[in-house]
Amino acid sequence: MVMSLIPGPEDLYLFHEGNLFQSYRMLGAHLTIEAGVSGVRFSVWAPHAREVRVIGDFNRWDGSKHVMQKISLWGVWSLFVPNIKEGNYYKYEIATSGGATLHKADPYAFWSEVKPGTASRIASLEGYEWADQAWREKRKTTSAFHGPMNIYEVHLGTWKKKPDGGYYTYRELAEDLVEYVKDMGYTHIELLPLAEHPYDRSWGYQATGYYSVTSRFGTPKDFMYFIDRCHQAGLGVIMDWVPGHFVKDDHGLRRFDGEPLFEYNDPARADKPEWGTLSFDFSKPEVVSFLISNALFWMDIYHIDGLRVDAVASLLYLNFGKPREMWVKNTHGGDENPEAIEFIKKLNRTVFGYDPHALMMAEDSTAWPLVTAPVHDGGLGFNYKWNMGWMNDMLKYMEMDPYFRGGSHSLLTFSFMYAFSENYVLPLSHDEVVHGKKSLLNKMPGDYWQKFANLRVLYGYMMSHPGKKLLFMGGEFGQFDEWKDLEDLDWEMLGYDSHLSMHRYVRDLNHLYLREAALWELDHQPEGFAWIDPHDQKQSVATFMRKSSDPEDVLVIVSNFTPVYHEHYRIGVPYAGEYVELFNSDAGEYGGSGKLNSGKLKTEEIAWHDRPDSLHIGLPPLATVIFKPIKIKRKRSKANRGRSRADA
């Protein structure tokens, strides 16, 4: 509990200017002491209201007892109510200028009633004793760009459920999920949105409580415990964040004080018919204060390491997802939303000013340039962008009959043309395994064995491709059904050999990734990649190198996307000497056919792929194989060899 939190003139000025970036410390419901009396200071922005009252279980929901005072010309109302404690329920009762009475949840509430209830709850966010200091110090000295990043994307409500169908709590997940993710070799957990939301099947993307971590799984301090345990285990946490739109439920932000407030005044600009939601009005400074404060809130209060910003395309373009009859133009006659663009830039400048090591990832499906360039260099200011182009091309390619993939070889290789134009994350996310799209395994063509082999070669190729990685839960054991967003994953599949072998494969592939700096140290630099052969479309094979800052730390990757075994396949290599097969997705323990390259492989002075030395290998069917030099043979020039003989 803290001393009085009466909003001061400076904070009010900054809020109305769009520059109060910790507005959650002024607005909302705060346990405090005023004039020696314990209670709660309530403050809310409602400029169109005729009157605002606090109602709750402490006054039998009778607003006449607690009428708020307007303390700002631009509509901030405030009131101290004594003798309220943590856990009490409340709402704002708003008398509109049109004569209606609305009951609204607090936009800045820290805790919410368990669904289907819609009230806000009093919560203290102080007093939790964090034990993640080592993690937070490590973040300050570790570059995300030059380190491994392998993200496990999770929907907490359906990762696992209890036998009675109930949810696991944040504290239970802090044990089970954290241990599982760490053992599987991931570096980060990405959580689908956890802001309070009324409808389970929105997955959190249609929120009512932007500052309220969902009560489905416990209390705010339970969530702190979950994050703390992630950090203690060496796992970063990224949360999906949704500034593009909000839900229309009556108790939420829509027409909050009887008039459009958080949304645009113009219905054509406000409405998002594709999702049944409303867009934030980025021209209103108070909305900018609300949203940027919210981004910082999750990092400040909950120690979140970064945000994956959802649906950036819907921010950048006014008419995204709208039928033509609803299209509008900006003042220059274009489709871009200049206010949202400025908001994005301001958001990223502010976040990195607060935490230079934060992760700000754009889920952007457009070709907008310089998404991950700094704002001062003309960019949007994110530090990562999801590579939706790679994902779409690869899944289209993988769904083809392998015998016809050669005609679409460019789908396999085109991503390398732009791989270093942004800082990319390669995502195989929840969006690709729901709404009739089928699971990743079930997208794969062929018989039962070929489906698993196709998925293994895809994962091997993904892990070798430049860019950080993301896989949605269930993909690691080859869930056969698409994601069922009201049920938990099909963990019983691990009782079948093929799925257990896939699970083992992904775990081993993840740990290989962690060990090999060539797979991540130069992810965003052309120097970290080189083609060996991008042109073998006839056999649907791609061969390339990944390199670290050590010039001799090289991996040679060969991916065969047909079910044909090439017993005699030759590849050019960067160095003469001896190589070993470091990894082979066709290994028997992974469910493959066991076509391995055993022992030491010696190069031959046979020029191949424009290189003086080459390896003769067996190339397994539908497999990714990785080779590494273990002994490099130094070649002397003819002149040097001559001098050596003379000296002898």
XYZ file of C-alpha atoms in Angstrom, residues 39-540:
502
model
C -8.809 2.791 1.040
C -8.758 3.001 -2.736
C -8.205 5.975 -5.035
C -10.289 5.550 -8.201
C -9.486 7.617 -11.313
C -10.974 7.254 -14.790
C -11.012 9.124 -18.104
C -14.584 9.799 -19.262
C -14.764 13.263 -20.900
C -18.309 12.949 -22.285
C -19.873 11.746 -19.026
C -22.390 13.885 -17.169
C -21.538 12.102 -13.938
C -19.382 9.127 -12.894
C -19.990 6.993 -9.821
C -18.139 4.065 -8.274
C -20.262 0.998 -7.638
C -19.228 -2.282 -6.054
C -19.821 -4.986 -3.493
C -18.674 -2.487 -0.831
C -21.673 -0.174 -1.448
C -24.222 -2.776 -2.625
C -23.741 -1.487 -6.173
C -25.398 1.813 -5.245
C -23.576 4.600 -7.076
C -25.276 7.420 -5.165
C -22.912 6.812 -2.265
C -19.681 7.394 -4.208
C -19.926 10.142 -6.817
C -16.597 11.033 -8.430
C -15.208 14.544 -8.907
C -14.078 15.843 -12.278
C -10.468 16.966 -11.785
C -9.491 17.677 -15.391
C -11.049 19.894 -18.033
C -10.513 17.007 -20.466
C -12.481 14.511 -18.449
C -10.526 12.720 -15.714
C -12.688 11.860 -12.709
C -11.350 10.790 -9.312
C -12.523 9.701 -5.855
C -11.043 8.192 -2.709
C -13.236 5.536 -1.074
C -12.152 4.441 2.430
C -12.152 0.946 3.886
C -11.964 -0.980 0.627
C -9.673 -3.996 0.510
C -7.957 -6.164 -2.045
C -10.421 -8.464 -3.764
C -13.420 -6.141 -3.693
C -15.446 -5.979 -6.920
C -16.268 -2.687 -8.641
C -17.374 -0.913 -11.824
C -17.898 2.643 -12.965
C -21.480 3.801 -13.281
C -21.498 6.436 -16.003
C -24.373 8.840 -16.546
C -24.114 9.860 -20.192
C -24.971 13.205 -21.714
C -27.820 11.453 -23.511
C -29.455 10.318 -20.295
C -28.365 6.675 -20.296
C -26.637 4.856 -17.450
C -23.719 2.541 -18.276
C -21.910 0.044 -16.061
C -18.310 -0.255 -17.233
C -15.314 -2.287 -16.154
C -12.253 -0.197 -15.324
C -9.994 0.231 -18.420
C -7.002 0.266 -16.036
C -8.166 -2.550 -13.740
C -5.360 -4.851 -12.590
C -7.657 -7.808 -11.930
C -11.046 -8.977 -13.181
C -13.917 -11.151 -12.052
C -13.732 -14.725 -13.339
C -15.803 -15.130 -16.489
C -18.719 -14.939 -17.115
C -18.604 -12.158 -14.535
C -17.560 -8.751 -15.888
C -16.657 -6.661 -12.839
C -13.197 -5.342 -12.038
C -11.436 -6.282 -8.798
C -9.153 -4.389 -6.453
C -5.598 -5.746 -6.596
C -2.225 -4.702 -5.280
C 0.667 -5.293 -7.644
C 3.232 -4.555 -4.960
C 4.953 -6.893 -2.544
C 5.959 -9.785 -4.779
C 9.600 -10.766 -4.123
C 11.193 -11.426 -7.491
C 14.059 -13.889 -7.830
C 14.950 -13.274 -11.477
C 17.754 -10.769 -10.948
C 20.332 -13.023 -12.625
C 18.156 -13.309 -15.728
C 17.572 -9.574 -15.958
C 21.267 -8.839 -15.565
C 22.130 -11.402 -18.234
C 19.725 -9.724 -20.672
C 21.731 -6.528 -20.361
C 24.920 -8.187 -21.581
C 23.517 -10.636 -24.148
C 22.612 -9.687 -27.705
C 19.392 -11.269 -28.903
C 20.506 -10.719 -32.492
C 23.642 -12.846 -32.064
C 22.202 -15.490 -29.767
C 19.875 -18.452 -30.195
C 16.143 -17.763 -30.135
C 13.782 -20.706 -30.431
C 10.256 -19.838 -29.315
C 7.523 -22.207 -28.112
C 4.153 -20.560 -28.723
C 1.530 -21.484 -26.130
C -2.158 -20.980 -25.449
C -2.293 -21.580 -21.704
C -5.930 -22.652 -21.706
C -5.376 -25.596 -24.032
C -1.759 -26.702 -23.559
C -3.008 -29.126 -20.934
C -6.282 -29.424 -19.060
C -7.169 -31.247 -15.883
C -9.197 -34.487 -16.038
C -12.352 -32.561 -15.114
C -11.740 -30.068 -17.927
C -10.501 -27.341 -15.592
C -7.573 -25.027 -16.263
C -4.105 -25.419 -14.847
C -3.234 -22.371 -12.760
C -0.333 -20.014 -13.358
C 1.461 -21.637 -10.429
C 0.883 -25.156 -11.734
C 2.021 -24.122 -15.196
C 5.105 -22.584 -13.597
C 6.149 -26.109 -12.730
C 4.848 -28.300 -15.558
C 5.097 -26.025 -18.591
C 8.383 -24.367 -17.641
C 10.080 -27.700 -16.983
C 8.767 -29.102 -20.278
C 9.842 -26.130 -22.394
C 13.292 -26.061 -20.834
C 13.777 -29.790 -21.367
C 12.680 -29.479 -25.004
C 15.473 -26.976 -25.682
C 13.474 -23.819 -26.336
C 14.807 -20.421 -25.306
C 11.539 -18.478 -25.044
C 7.860 -19.013 -24.375
C 5.417 -16.886 -26.340
C 1.984 -16.578 -24.726
C -1.164 -15.875 -26.665
C -2.746 -12.701 -25.251
C -3.398 -12.806 -21.539
C -5.232 -9.505 -21.219
C -8.688 -10.202 -19.809
C -11.176 -11.274 -22.477
C -14.780 -12.438 -22.246
C -14.803 -15.152 -24.927
C -12.517 -18.185 -24.759
C -12.485 -18.719 -28.502
C -11.071 -15.258 -29.176
C -7.847 -16.738 -27.668
C -7.319 -13.388 -25.932
C -7.174 -11.324 -29.121
C -10.417 -9.493 -28.298
C -9.767 -7.925 -24.920
C -11.760 -5.949 -22.393
C -9.063 -5.550 -19.732
C -5.752 -4.437 -21.181
C -4.130 -4.087 -17.739
C -5.811 -7.123 -16.221
C -4.020 -10.448 -16.645
C -6.798 -12.969 -17.171
C -8.260 -14.410 -13.995
C -8.863 -17.781 -15.721
C -5.597 -19.085 -14.324
C -5.190 -17.183 -11.074
C -4.241 -13.837 -9.580
C -1.798 -11.172 -10.771
C 0.803 -12.393 -8.279
C 0.320 -15.954 -9.459
C 1.235 -14.713 -12.920
C 4.294 -12.969 -11.503
C 5.329 -16.316 -10.048
C 4.967 -17.951 -13.470
C 7.189 -15.331 -15.144
C 9.676 -15.526 -12.286
C 10.013 -19.289 -12.678
C 10.479 -18.919 -16.445
C 13.347 -16.518 -15.875
C 14.920 -18.650 -13.175
C 14.918 -21.514 -15.691
C 16.624 -19.315 -18.281
C 13.527 -18.860 -20.448
C 12.462 -15.512 -21.860
C 8.769 -14.638 -22.058
C 7.086 -12.871 -24.978
C 3.414 -11.962 -24.865
C 1.091 -11.336 -27.768
C -0.154 -7.761 -27.571
C -3.141 -6.402 -29.467
C -3.198 -2.619 -30.052
C -5.113 -2.937 -33.310
C -8.626 -3.541 -32.029
C -10.834 -4.288 -29.024
C -14.039 -6.172 -28.397
C -17.517 -4.583 -28.513
C -18.886 -6.101 -25.284
C -21.006 -3.626 -23.318
C -18.832 -3.620 -20.197
C -15.653 -2.889 -22.190
C -14.168 0.110 -23.977
C -16.820 0.580 -26.677
C -18.572 3.954 -26.291
C -17.088 4.025 -22.829
C -18.730 7.253 -21.672
C -21.690 7.144 -24.028
C -19.725 8.432 -27.020
C -16.905 6.998 -29.130
C -13.868 7.428 -26.906
C -11.211 4.766 -27.376
C -12.472 4.123 -30.920
C -12.692 6.491 -33.882
C -15.722 8.783 -34.034
C -16.281 7.809 -37.675
C -17.882 4.319 -37.746
C -16.255 3.604 -41.125
C -12.836 4.028 -39.533
C -13.732 2.454 -36.199
C -15.390 -0.752 -37.319
C -13.422 -3.898 -38.141
C -16.158 -6.103 -39.622
C -13.841 -9.019 -40.335
C -13.288 -9.510 -36.605
C -16.393 -7.865 -35.183
C -14.247 -5.411 -33.238
C -13.350 -1.717 -33.106
C -10.089 0.040 -33.907
C -8.373 2.312 -31.428
C -8.370 5.983 -32.400
C -4.665 6.789 -32.619
C -5.364 10.478 -33.160
C -6.469 10.861 -29.526
C -3.498 11.573 -27.241
C -5.144 9.854 -24.285
C -5.474 6.633 -26.316
C -1.778 6.843 -27.152
C -0.990 7.274 -23.435
C -3.234 4.296 -22.651
C -1.629 1.945 -25.177
C 2.038 2.861 -24.777
C 1.621 2.716 -21.011
C 0.122 -0.730 -21.428
C 3.113 -1.998 -23.399
C 5.431 -0.759 -20.652
C 3.118 -2.075 -17.943
C 3.702 -5.721 -18.895
C 7.459 -5.185 -18.890
C 7.550 -3.036 -15.755
C 5.114 -4.869 -13.498
C 5.364 -8.434 -14.816
C 8.945 -8.477 -16.170
C 7.760 -9.591 -19.619
C 10.767 -9.653 -21.970
C 8.972 -8.475 -25.065
C 5.812 -8.182 -27.103
C 4.708 -9.763 -30.335
C 2.540 -6.987 -31.774
C -0.470 -8.552 -33.433
C -1.895 -7.662 -36.849
C 0.445 -4.786 -37.696
C -1.033 -4.708 -41.209
C -4.378 -3.704 -39.699
C -2.636 -0.747 -38.054
C -0.745 0.381 -41.130
C -3.703 0.359 -43.509
C -7.084 1.991 -42.956
C -9.011 -0.519 -45.049
C -7.382 -3.745 -43.954
C -9.977 -6.536 -44.012
C -12.836 -4.207 -44.929
C -15.276 -4.570 -47.827
C -14.836 -1.979 -50.562
C -18.021 -0.120 -49.599
C -16.395 0.733 -46.239
C -13.120 2.011 -47.658
C -11.888 5.433 -46.578
C -8.883 7.505 -47.579
C -6.399 9.529 -45.578
C -5.930 13.257 -46.166
C -3.439 12.494 -48.937
C -5.843 10.176 -50.725
C -3.998 7.036 -49.681
C -4.800 3.839 -47.779
C -2.174 4.247 -45.055
C -3.112 5.226 -41.522
C -0.640 8.026 -40.677
C -1.793 8.280 -37.064
C -1.226 4.570 -36.457
C 2.163 4.724 -38.163
C 3.238 7.543 -35.865
C 1.877 5.584 -32.914
C 3.992 2.547 -33.850
C 7.116 4.662 -34.109
C 6.417 6.395 -30.810
C 5.678 3.051 -29.172
C 8.986 1.531 -30.213
C 11.028 4.629 -29.351
C 9.452 4.666 -25.902
C 9.816 0.950 -25.208
C 13.493 0.888 -26.203
C 14.089 4.039 -24.201
C 12.722 2.195 -21.190
C 14.386 -1.153 -21.962
C 16.968 -1.258 -24.776
C 16.995 -5.067 -24.551
C 13.268 -5.592 -25.016
C 11.890 -7.670 -27.867
C 9.369 -5.901 -30.096
C 8.163 -8.274 -32.805
C 5.867 -7.258 -35.637
C 3.374 -9.796 -36.928
C 3.188 -8.105 -40.300
C 1.962 -9.697 -43.520
C 2.754 -6.704 -45.736
C 5.799 -5.678 -47.742
C 6.154 -2.436 -45.751
C 9.843 -1.479 -45.879
C 12.194 -1.081 -42.911
C 9.901 -2.631 -40.320
C 12.910 -3.545 -38.165
C 14.968 -0.448 -38.899
C 15.294 2.200 -36.159
C 12.870 5.083 -36.302
C 15.736 7.553 -36.705
C 16.735 5.675 -39.874
C 13.259 5.889 -41.346
C 11.990 2.564 -39.998
C 9.046 1.525 -37.863
C 11.413 0.691 -35.012
C 10.662 -2.959 -34.259
C 13.638 -5.236 -33.733
C 12.007 -8.356 -35.222
C 9.441 -9.173 -37.878
C 7.631 -12.442 -38.468
C 8.603 -13.790 -41.889
C 5.112 -14.484 -43.212
C 6.403 -14.798 -46.762
C 8.713 -17.659 -45.813
C 5.917 -19.379 -43.906
C 3.417 -19.125 -46.769
C 5.899 -20.261 -49.419
C 7.187 -23.182 -47.360
C 3.766 -24.520 -46.427
C 2.566 -24.203 -50.019
C 5.669 -26.077 -51.147
C 5.388 -28.779 -48.490
C 1.720 -29.469 -49.272
C 2.633 -30.409 -52.844
C 3.155 -33.972 -53.980
C 6.953 -34.388 -53.627
C 7.267 -35.608 -57.209
C 5.970 -32.258 -58.476
C 7.887 -29.971 -56.128
C 10.663 -29.433 -58.648
C 8.423 -27.175 -60.718
C 7.990 -24.868 -57.733
C 11.609 -24.893 -56.528
C 11.587 -21.103 -56.179
C 9.155 -21.412 -53.261
C 11.980 -23.175 -51.461
C 14.753 -20.755 -52.355
C 13.148 -17.328 -52.838
C 13.254 -16.400 -49.142
C 17.044 -16.165 -49.304
C 16.675 -13.214 -51.672
C 15.320 -11.078 -48.823
C 16.391 -13.007 -45.710
C 18.624 -10.161 -44.520
C 16.385 -7.220 -45.426
C 14.780 -7.395 -41.950
C 15.500 -9.160 -38.668
C 13.230 -12.146 -39.137
C 11.524 -14.767 -37.020
C 10.420 -17.867 -38.946
C 6.943 -18.686 -37.581
C 4.898 -21.857 -37.729
C 2.227 -20.414 -35.492
C -1.268 -21.135 -34.223
C -2.792 -19.343 -37.210
C -1.600 -22.139 -39.515
C -3.207 -25.027 -37.607
C -6.773 -23.866 -36.940
C -10.029 -23.052 -38.757
C -9.847 -25.968 -41.154
C -6.231 -25.431 -42.193
C -5.229 -28.808 -40.694
C -2.283 -29.526 -38.420
C 1.259 -29.267 -39.744
C 1.515 -33.055 -39.863
C -1.772 -33.422 -41.688
C -0.759 -30.819 -44.274
C 2.049 -33.117 -45.342
C 1.370 -35.326 -48.394
C 1.963 -39.024 -48.785
C 1.386 -42.099 -46.673
C 1.736 -42.212 -42.908
C 5.543 -42.585 -42.967
C 5.968 -39.847 -45.565
C 3.873 -37.393 -43.549
C 6.274 -37.665 -40.623
C 9.330 -37.602 -42.898
C 8.039 -34.484 -44.655
C 7.514 -32.759 -41.318
C 11.013 -33.707 -40.185
C 12.635 -32.316 -43.328
C 10.602 -29.110 -42.956
C 11.711 -28.639 -39.345
C 15.334 -29.359 -40.262
C 15.235 -26.864 -43.106
C 13.571 -24.264 -40.867
C 16.166 -24.709 -38.140
C 18.974 -24.275 -40.670
C 17.469 -21.269 -42.453
C 18.620 -17.797 -41.286
C 16.240 -16.249 -38.767
C 14.977 -16.971 -35.278
C 12.408 -19.762 -34.850
C 8.858 -20.194 -33.549
C 6.703 -23.318 -33.315
C 3.182 -23.563 -31.929
C 2.486 -26.132 -29.236
C 1.614 -29.600 -30.507
C 3.836 -29.279 -33.524
C 6.690 -30.810 -31.572
C 5.048 -34.252 -31.438
C 3.167 -34.112 -34.710
C -0.358 -33.465 -33.467
C -2.533 -35.050 -36.143
C -5.679 -33.004 -35.568
C -5.634 -29.251 -35.991
C -5.631 -27.159 -32.823
C -8.895 -27.628 -30.941
C -9.176 -24.339 -29.084
C -11.522 -25.660 -26.398
C -9.592 -28.871 -25.655
C -6.050 -29.643 -24.654
C -3.386 -31.073 -26.941
C -3.536 -34.741 -27.916
C -0.830 -35.801 -25.482
C -2.018 -39.392 -25.744
C -0.350 -39.445 -29.177
C 2.974 -39.843 -27.391
C 1.886 -43.400 -26.761
C 2.432 -44.110 -30.456
C 5.941 -44.693 -31.797
C 5.751 -42.250 -34.716
C 4.679 -39.348 -32.514
C 7.131 -40.218 -29.766
C 9.917 -40.364 -32.362
C 8.866 -36.942 -33.700
C 8.931 -35.562 -30.171
C 12.447 -36.933 -29.687
C 13.483 -35.502 -33.065
C 12.322 -31.976 -32.263
C 13.968 -32.081 -28.844
C 17.297 -33.220 -30.313
C 17.051 -30.692 -33.152
C 16.393 -27.899 -30.650
C 19.399 -28.865 -28.541
C 21.582 -29.114 -31.642
C 20.489 -25.579 -32.494
C 21.512 -24.358 -29.051
C 24.966 -25.918 -29.397
C 25.853 -24.726 -32.897
C 26.626 -21.005 -33.126
C 26.657 -21.234 -36.929
C 22.881 -21.646 -36.798
C 22.233 -18.331 -35.066
C 25.225 -16.049 -34.441
C 25.064 -14.326 -37.844
C 21.337 -14.829 -38.415
C 20.819 -11.294 -39.689
C 24.025 -10.892 -41.694
C 24.700 -12.189 -45.216
C 28.108 -13.401 -44.002
C 26.333 -16.122 -42.029
C 24.979 -17.868 -45.103
C 26.211 -19.118 -48.478
C 24.621 -21.230 -51.153
C 26.313 -24.403 -52.289
C 23.600 -25.411 -54.754
C 20.204 -23.682 -55.025
C 19.537 -25.068 -58.528
C 18.842 -28.774 -58.070
C 15.153 -28.402 -58.787
C 15.116 -31.671 -60.749
C 15.720 -33.602 -57.520
C 14.186 -30.995 -55.170
